[in-house]
Coordinates of C-alpha atoms in Angstrom, one line a residue:
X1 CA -2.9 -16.5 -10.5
X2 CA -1.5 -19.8 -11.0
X3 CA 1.9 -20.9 -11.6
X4 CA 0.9 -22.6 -14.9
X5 CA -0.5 -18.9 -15.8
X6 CA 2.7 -16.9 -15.1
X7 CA 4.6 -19.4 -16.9
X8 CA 2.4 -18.8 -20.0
X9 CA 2.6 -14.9 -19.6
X10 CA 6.2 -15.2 -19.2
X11 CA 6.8 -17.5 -21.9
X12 CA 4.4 -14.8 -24.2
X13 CA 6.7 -12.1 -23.3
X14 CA 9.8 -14.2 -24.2
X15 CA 8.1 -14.9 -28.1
X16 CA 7.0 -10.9 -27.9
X17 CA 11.0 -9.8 -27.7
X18 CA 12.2 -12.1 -30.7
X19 CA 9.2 -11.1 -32.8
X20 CA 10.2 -7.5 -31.7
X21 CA 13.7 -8.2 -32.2
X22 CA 14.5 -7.8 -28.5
X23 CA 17.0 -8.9 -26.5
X24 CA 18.2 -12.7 -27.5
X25 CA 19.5 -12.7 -23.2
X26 CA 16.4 -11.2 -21.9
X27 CA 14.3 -13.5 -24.1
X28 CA 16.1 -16.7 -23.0
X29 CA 15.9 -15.2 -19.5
X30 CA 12.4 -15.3 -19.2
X31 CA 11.8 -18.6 -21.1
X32 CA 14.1 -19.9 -18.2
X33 CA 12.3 -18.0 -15.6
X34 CA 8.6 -20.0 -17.2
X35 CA 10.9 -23.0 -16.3
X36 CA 11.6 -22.6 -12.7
X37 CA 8.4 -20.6 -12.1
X38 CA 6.4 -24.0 -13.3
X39 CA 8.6 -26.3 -11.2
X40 CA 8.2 -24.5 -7.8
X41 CA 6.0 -26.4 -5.7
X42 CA 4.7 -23.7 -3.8
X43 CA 2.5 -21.3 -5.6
X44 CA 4.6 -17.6 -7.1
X45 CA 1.5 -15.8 -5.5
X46 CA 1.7 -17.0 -2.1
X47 CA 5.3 -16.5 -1.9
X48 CA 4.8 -13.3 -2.9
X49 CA 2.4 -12.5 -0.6
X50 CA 4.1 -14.0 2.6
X51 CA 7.7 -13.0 1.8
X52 CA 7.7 -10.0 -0.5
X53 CA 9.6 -9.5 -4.0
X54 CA 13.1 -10.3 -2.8
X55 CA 12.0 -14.0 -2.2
X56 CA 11.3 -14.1 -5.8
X57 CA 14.6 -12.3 -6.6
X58 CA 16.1 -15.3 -4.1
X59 CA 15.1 -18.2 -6.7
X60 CA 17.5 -19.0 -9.0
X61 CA 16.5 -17.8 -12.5
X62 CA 14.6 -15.3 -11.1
X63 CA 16.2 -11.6 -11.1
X64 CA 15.1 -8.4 -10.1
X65 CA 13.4 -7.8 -13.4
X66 CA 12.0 -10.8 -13.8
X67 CA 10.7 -10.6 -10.0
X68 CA 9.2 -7.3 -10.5
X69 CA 7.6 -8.5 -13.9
X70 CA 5.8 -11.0 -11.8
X71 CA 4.5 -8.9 -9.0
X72 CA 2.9 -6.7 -11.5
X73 CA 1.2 -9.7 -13.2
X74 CA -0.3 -11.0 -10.1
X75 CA -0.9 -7.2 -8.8
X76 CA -2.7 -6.9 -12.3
X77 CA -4.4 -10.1 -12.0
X78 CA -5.7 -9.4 -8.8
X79 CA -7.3 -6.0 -10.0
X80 CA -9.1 -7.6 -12.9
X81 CA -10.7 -10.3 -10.1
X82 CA -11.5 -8.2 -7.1
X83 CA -14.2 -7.8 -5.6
X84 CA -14.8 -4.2 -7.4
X85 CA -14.8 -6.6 -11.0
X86 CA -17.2 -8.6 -9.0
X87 CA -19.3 -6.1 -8.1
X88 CA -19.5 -4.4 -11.4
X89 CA -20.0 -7.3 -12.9
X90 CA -23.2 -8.8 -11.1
X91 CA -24.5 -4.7 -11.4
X92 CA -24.1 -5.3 -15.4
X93 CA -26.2 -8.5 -14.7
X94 CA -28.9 -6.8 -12.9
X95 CA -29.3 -4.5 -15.7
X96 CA -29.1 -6.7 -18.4
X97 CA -31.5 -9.0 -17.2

């Protein structure tokens, strides 16, 4: 999952708590997070991956729920692409075909 694609999921969930009348802090928190998460120049995934969720909670604008919120987008993401989704997939091909 790409940077660009966690900013856009995070930026959804910020317009899905003031259509909901959420939180106007937690809201603005994650529009800020989209913010920092696009400027990183090193992929959210791959620090993630090498350091854990408490690197993400290290990056200013990023707190522990916003970390956690993006470990279980990229946890999700990953689950939708694996090789089991590949698998089924090209099965659903044979079939078809």
């Amino acid at each position: 999952m790409t940077n660009t694609e966690i900013k856009d999921l995070l930026l959804h969930h910020a317009r899905e708590l003031d259509r909901k009348g959420g939180s106007i802090f937690q809201a603005r928190a994650y529009r800020a997070a989209a913010l920092v998460v696009h400027g990183l120049p090193t992929p959210v995934e791959e620090i993630l991956e090498r350091n854990g969720r408490r690197a993400l909670e290290r990056i200013p604008g990023i707190g522990r729920s916003i970390a956690s919120a993006i470990d279980v987008m990229i946890s999700l993401s990953k689950l939708r692409t694996g090789p089991a989704r590949a698998e089924a997939d090209s099965a659903g091909e044979r079939q078809v075909a």
